[in-house]
Amino acid sequence: MHDSLRYAVIMLAAGVGIPVLAALNAQLGTRIGSPTVAAVVLFCVALVAAIAVMLASQGVAGFSALSLAPKHLFLAGILVCFYVLSVTIVAPRFGVGNAVFFVLLGQMVSAAVIDHFGLFGAVVRSLTWMRGSGLGVMTLGLLLIVRA
């Protein structure tokens, strides 16, 4: 399989997982009466899974270079925490679809800005008229779905 196609399939699967994650964790938080405990449980399960993948794929060698990484890169963990907590708390009240659609809207805008300016070492992909129009059409589609 060509790398681009393989990457697209992997990211499509990740995209499918986001609303499933939102629905499952929101339901867990509702059932146990604590969205924050549900988030902690999610992170514990995710940690165990990540450790298993790390050990199966490359071992612990990457930890030796961790101290050399710029400290601002660790803020990604806070962003993951914010996402999980917000979707776990908001989705039962706002609807999983609505919550995820607004997450998607935020992702599209953020990704366009990151790509346009090459932020955080990303490959530069200019925000052309065509890409901007595509984002506009996707935004309109999301708004129509939320309103339906």
XYZ file of N, CA and C in Angstrom:
444
model
N 0.851 -1.178 0.000
C 0.000 0.000 0.000
C 0.897 1.242 0.000
N 0.575 2.191 -0.816
C 1.325 3.443 -0.894
C 1.258 4.153 0.461
N 2.370 4.802 0.866
C 2.422 5.449 2.184
C 1.269 6.431 2.402
N 0.974 7.259 1.404
C -0.093 8.249 1.578
C -1.435 7.578 1.837
N -1.716 6.508 1.115
C -2.973 5.786 1.319
C -2.996 5.137 2.701
N -1.879 4.549 3.086
C -1.800 3.923 4.417
C -2.009 4.962 5.515
N -1.361 6.117 5.366
C -1.524 7.176 6.363
C -2.968 7.670 6.397
N -3.588 7.799 5.237
C -4.979 8.256 5.173
C -5.897 7.274 5.892
N -5.667 5.978 5.687
C -6.496 4.955 6.342
C -6.308 5.005 7.857
N -5.060 5.147 8.299
C -4.785 5.230 9.737
C -5.490 6.447 10.344
N -5.393 7.595 9.670
C -6.002 8.807 10.211
C -7.526 8.753 10.131
N -8.061 8.079 9.115
C -9.502 7.886 9.043
C -9.964 7.058 10.242
N -9.220 6.010 10.551
C -9.553 5.189 11.719
C -9.460 6.005 13.001
N -8.445 6.858 13.109
C -8.333 7.731 14.287
C -9.527 8.670 14.359
N -9.939 9.181 13.217
C -11.109 10.064 13.172
C -12.377 9.348 13.599
N -12.525 8.101 13.178
C -13.673 7.301 13.594
C -13.639 7.122 15.110
N -12.456 6.976 15.657
C -12.318 6.741 17.089
C -12.673 7.933 17.953
N -12.543 9.151 17.445
C -12.788 10.338 18.274
C -14.230 10.407 18.778
N -15.249 10.283 17.920
C -16.606 10.315 18.479
C -16.937 9.079 19.318
N -16.327 7.937 18.982
C -16.538 6.741 19.796
C -15.962 6.976 21.191
N -14.740 7.516 21.248
C -14.115 7.864 22.530
C -15.018 8.821 23.304
N -15.519 9.842 22.608
C -16.371 10.834 23.268
C -17.617 10.182 23.853
N -18.268 9.333 23.064
C -19.502 8.697 23.527
C -19.237 7.745 24.688
N -18.190 6.934 24.570
C -17.884 5.965 25.626
C -17.500 6.655 26.926
N -16.616 7.633 26.840
C -16.158 8.272 28.075
C -17.245 9.149 28.684
N -18.055 9.786 27.837
C -19.177 10.568 28.370
C -20.150 9.653 29.108
N -20.408 8.482 28.548
C -21.312 7.522 29.198
C -20.706 7.004 30.504
N -19.392 6.733 30.492
C -18.740 6.289 31.719
C -18.851 7.366 32.788
N -18.560 8.610 32.424
C -18.655 9.710 33.381
C -20.050 9.876 33.939
N -21.066 9.709 33.078
C -22.460 9.807 33.515
C -22.812 8.659 34.448
N -22.422 7.449 34.092
C -22.786 6.274 34.891
C -22.132 6.262 36.268
N -20.890 6.754 36.343
C -20.227 6.743 37.654
C -20.409 8.067 38.390
N -21.022 9.049 37.714
C -21.303 10.330 38.348
C -20.103 11.241 38.470
N -19.060 10.977 37.696
C -17.864 11.821 37.780
C -17.117 11.831 36.446
N -17.297 12.889 35.649
C -16.557 12.984 34.396
C -15.038 13.026 34.602
N -14.599 13.616 35.699
C -13.151 13.702 35.923
C -12.556 12.334 36.255
N -13.284 11.521 37.017
C -12.800 10.163 37.285
C -12.782 9.361 35.991
N -13.805 9.545 35.156
C -13.838 8.855 33.859
C -12.623 9.244 33.020
N -12.253 10.521 33.051
C -11.077 10.969 32.302
C -9.802 10.332 32.850
N -9.675 10.261 34.170
C -8.495 9.633 34.773
C -8.415 8.161 34.380
N -9.545 7.474 34.400
C -9.570 6.062 34.001
C -9.142 5.934 32.540
N -9.673 6.799 31.678
C -9.289 6.784 30.269
C -7.783 6.948 30.117
N -7.198 7.895 30.835
C -5.752 8.120 30.730
C -4.952 6.938 31.255
N -5.434 6.290 32.291
C -4.738 5.104 32.819
C -4.757 3.974 31.797
N -5.907 3.740 31.200
C -6.008 2.700 30.165
C -5.122 3.080 28.969
N -5.163 4.348 28.576
C -4.342 4.808 27.454
C -2.854 4.658 27.760
N -2.449 4.943 28.990
C -1.046 4.803 29.381
C -0.592 3.352 29.261
N -1.406 2.443 29.756
C -1.054 1.020 29.673
C -0.941 0.593 28.204
N -1.884 1.029 27.379
C -1.854 0.686 25.958
C -0.617 1.283 25.275
N -0.294 2.534 25.582
C 0.872 3.181 24.976
C 2.167 2.497 25.402
N 2.249 2.105 26.657
C 3.436 1.386 27.137
C 3.582 0.059 26.401
N 2.472 -0.649 26.219
C 2.523 -1.935 25.509
C 3.002 -1.746 24.075
N 2.496 -0.736 23.390
C 2.926 -0.470 22.006
C 4.395 -0.060 21.975
N 4.807 0.787 22.918
C 6.205 1.212 22.988
C 7.122 0.013 23.174
N 6.803 -0.849 24.125
C 7.647 -2.010 24.413
C 7.684 -2.972 23.228
N 6.566 -3.127 22.550
C 6.504 -4.040 21.407
C 7.205 -3.481 20.180
N 7.302 -2.167 20.072
C 7.839 -1.580 18.848
C 9.277 -1.087 18.948
N 9.626 -0.377 20.006
C 10.962 0.217 20.050
C 11.636 0.163 21.403
N 10.932 -0.240 22.418
C 11.526 -0.270 23.741
C 11.575 1.112 24.360
N 12.428 1.276 25.330
C 12.471 2.510 26.117
C 13.573 3.479 25.677
N 14.216 3.203 24.551
C 15.352 4.021 24.112
C 15.015 5.503 23.975
N 13.799 5.817 23.571
C 13.415 7.214 23.376
C 13.465 8.053 24.632
N 13.363 7.423 25.783
C 13.393 8.175 27.034
C 14.730 8.867 27.270
N 15.806 8.331 26.718
C 17.129 8.913 26.953
C 17.262 10.307 26.339
N 16.523 10.595 25.277
C 16.606 11.906 24.622
C 15.516 12.862 25.110
N 14.701 12.427 26.024
C 13.569 13.230 26.481
C 14.002 14.557 27.098
N 15.085 14.556 27.809
C 15.536 15.796 28.465
C 16.006 16.837 27.454
N 16.288 16.425 26.221
C 16.738 17.350 25.184
C 15.578 18.031 24.461
N 14.380 17.517 24.635
C 13.216 18.067 23.941
C 12.827 19.407 24.537
N 12.426 20.362 23.678
C 11.953 21.656 24.197
C 10.747 21.447 25.116
N 10.742 22.126 26.226
C 9.715 21.911 27.250
C 8.306 22.263 26.771
N 8.181 23.201 25.820
C 6.843 23.573 25.355
C 6.141 22.418 24.633
N 6.898 21.432 24.175
C 6.284 20.294 23.498
C 5.450 19.440 24.446
N 5.718 19.528 25.725
C 4.965 18.762 26.710
C 3.561 19.327 26.942
N 3.298 20.526 26.431
C 1.964 21.106 26.545
C 0.926 20.275 25.786
N 1.368 19.440 24.868
C 0.438 18.572 24.141
C -0.353 17.708 25.108
N 0.265 17.278 26.190
C -0.440 16.474 27.193
C -1.571 17.241 27.845
N -1.359 18.533 28.070
C -2.411 19.370 28.650
C -3.561 19.517 27.660
N -3.227 19.645 26.368
C -4.276 19.763 25.353
C -5.099 18.478 25.244
N -4.435 17.329 25.348
C -5.171 16.055 25.336
C -6.086 15.988 26.554
N -5.582 16.385 27.692
C -6.379 16.381 28.918
C -7.585 17.310 28.770
N -7.358 18.488 28.230
C -8.457 19.433 28.020
C -9.510 18.840 27.100
N -9.081 18.216 26.006
C -10.040 17.606 25.085
C -10.863 16.527 25.791
N -10.186 15.610 26.456
C -10.891 14.489 27.085
C -11.849 14.997 28.164
N -11.387 15.887 29.016
C -12.271 16.420 30.064
C -13.451 17.178 29.457
N -13.179 18.031 28.467
C -14.267 18.835 27.904
C -15.295 17.968 27.192
N -14.853 16.993 26.416
C -15.822 16.157 25.702
C -16.561 15.238 26.666
N -15.906 14.795 27.720
C -16.561 13.928 28.700
C -17.630 14.698 29.474
N -17.384 15.961 29.753
C -18.346 16.788 30.490
C -19.431 17.341 29.564
N -19.045 17.804 28.377
C -19.976 18.506 27.495
C -20.861 17.562 26.676
N -20.311 16.469 26.175
C -21.061 15.595 25.256
C -22.402 15.108 25.808
N -22.500 14.703 27.080
C -23.814 14.262 27.564
C -24.859 15.380 27.600
N -24.408 16.617 27.664
C -25.328 17.756 27.758
C -25.624 18.376 26.387
N -24.664 18.300 25.472
C -24.713 18.998 24.181
C -24.947 18.026 23.034
N -24.708 16.747 23.299
C -24.798 15.722 22.265
C -23.409 15.398 21.737
N -23.138 14.112 21.538
C -21.833 13.692 21.034
C -21.587 14.300 19.658
N -22.607 14.244 18.798
C -22.456 14.798 17.445
C -22.104 16.270 17.468
N -22.853 17.067 18.225
C -22.572 18.498 18.307
C -21.168 18.750 18.855
N -20.823 18.031 19.925
C -19.500 18.231 20.532
C -18.396 17.922 19.531
N -18.508 16.788 18.863
C -17.461 16.380 17.929
C -17.437 17.282 16.697
N -18.593 17.746 16.236
C -18.606 18.640 15.083
C -17.874 19.946 15.389
N -18.062 20.480 16.598
C -17.340 21.700 16.946
C -15.855 21.433 17.167
N -15.526 20.257 17.677
C -14.118 19.858 17.764
C -13.530 19.816 16.354
N -14.262 19.233 15.423
C -13.792 19.144 14.035
C -13.598 20.526 13.433
N -14.517 21.432 13.693
C -14.381 22.802 13.203
C -13.107 23.444 13.761
N -12.884 23.271 15.049
C -11.656 23.799 15.656
C -10.412 23.161 15.061
N -10.486 21.854 14.786
C -9.349 21.160 14.183
C -9.052 21.694 12.789
N -10.090 21.939 12.010
C -9.884 22.428 10.640
C -9.218 23.800 10.640
N -9.710 24.694 11.471
C -9.140 26.042 11.532
C -7.704 25.983 12.039
N -7.491 25.265 13.126
C -6.156 25.152 13.706
C -5.177 24.494 12.728
N -5.601 23.423 12.075
C -4.728 22.732 11.132
C -4.367 23.635 9.957
N -5.325 24.416 9.478
C -5.048 25.331 8.365
C -4.006 26.377 8.759
N -4.122 26.912 9.959
C -3.156 27.912 10.440
C -1.779 27.276 10.637
N -1.749 26.095 11.266
C -0.470 25.404 11.489
C 0.217 25.109 10.161
N -0.541 24.564 9.196
C 0.042 24.248 7.891
C 0.484 25.504 7.145
N -0.337 26.547 7.172
C -0.020 27.770 6.427
C 1.300 28.397 6.886
N 1.508 28.426 8.187
C 2.707 29.057 8.729
C 3.815 28.059 9.069
N 3.547 26.765 8.896
C 4.549 25.752 9.236
C 4.867 25.735 10.723
N 3.865 26.016 11.544
C 4.086 26.076 12.995
C 4.478 24.714 13.551
N 5.254 24.726 14.590
C 5.672 23.516 15.308
C 6.402 22.535 14.400
N 7.043 23.042 13.357
C 7.817 22.189 12.456
C 6.986 21.481 11.397
N 5.720 21.847 11.240
C 4.852 21.215 10.243
C 5.285 21.602 8.837
N 4.974 20.746 7.881
C 5.215 21.047 6.472
C 4.321 22.217 6.086
N 4.884 23.191 5.366
C 4.119 24.366 4.956
C 3.205 23.998 3.792
N 1.919 24.264 3.979
C 0.903 24.127 2.926
C 0.095 25.407 2.991
N 0.362 26.289 2.052
C -0.274 27.608 2.057
C -1.790 27.509 2.013
N -2.422 28.442 2.674
C -3.876 28.521 2.664
C -4.286 29.264 1.395
N -4.430 28.515 0.334
C -4.807 29.086 -0.963
C -6.297 29.378 -0.976
N -6.721 30.040 -2.022
C -8.139 30.322 -2.197
C -8.920 29.016 -2.233
N -8.384 28.008 -2.915
C -9.061 26.714 -3.039
C -9.170 26.021 -1.679
N -8.082 25.990 -0.926
C -8.130 25.356 0.406
C -9.071 26.125 1.328
N -9.022 27.449 1.273
C -9.917 28.269 2.091
C -11.373 28.031 1.736
N -11.647 27.896 0.450
C -13.019 27.609 0.008
C -13.466 26.245 0.520
N -12.569 25.270 0.460
C -12.890 23.934 0.973
C -13.203 23.971 2.451
N -12.407 24.730 3.209
C -12.681 24.872 4.645
C -14.029 25.550 4.876
N -14.337 26.537 4.041
C -15.628 27.221 4.157
C -16.796 26.286 3.885
N -16.669 25.463 2.851
C -17.727 24.503 2.524
C -17.876 23.476 3.646
N -16.742 22.995 4.182
C -16.808 22.042 5.299
C -17.459 22.692 6.517
N -17.128 23.938 6.779
C -17.715 24.661 7.921
C -19.225 24.789 7.732
N -19.638 25.151 6.523
C -21.070 25.264 6.239
C -21.750 23.912 6.440
N -21.124 22.849 5.962
C -21.674 21.508 6.145
C -21.819 21.151 7.614
N -20.799 21.472 8.402
C -20.876 21.188 9.853
C -22.007 21.968 10.497
N -22.136 23.236 10.124
C -23.202 24.054 10.711
C -24.579 23.525 10.321
N -24.719 23.052 9.088
C -26.003 22.477 8.662
C -26.315 21.206 9.453
N -25.313 20.399 9.711
C -25.520 19.165 10.474
C -25.913 19.480 11.912
N -25.260 20.468 12.513
C -25.554 20.834 13.902
C -26.969 21.401 13.993
N -27.396 22.159 12.999
C -28.723 22.760 13.013
C -29.843 21.764 12.752
N -29.506 20.632 12.114
C -30.536 19.656 11.707
C -31.179 18.990 12.897
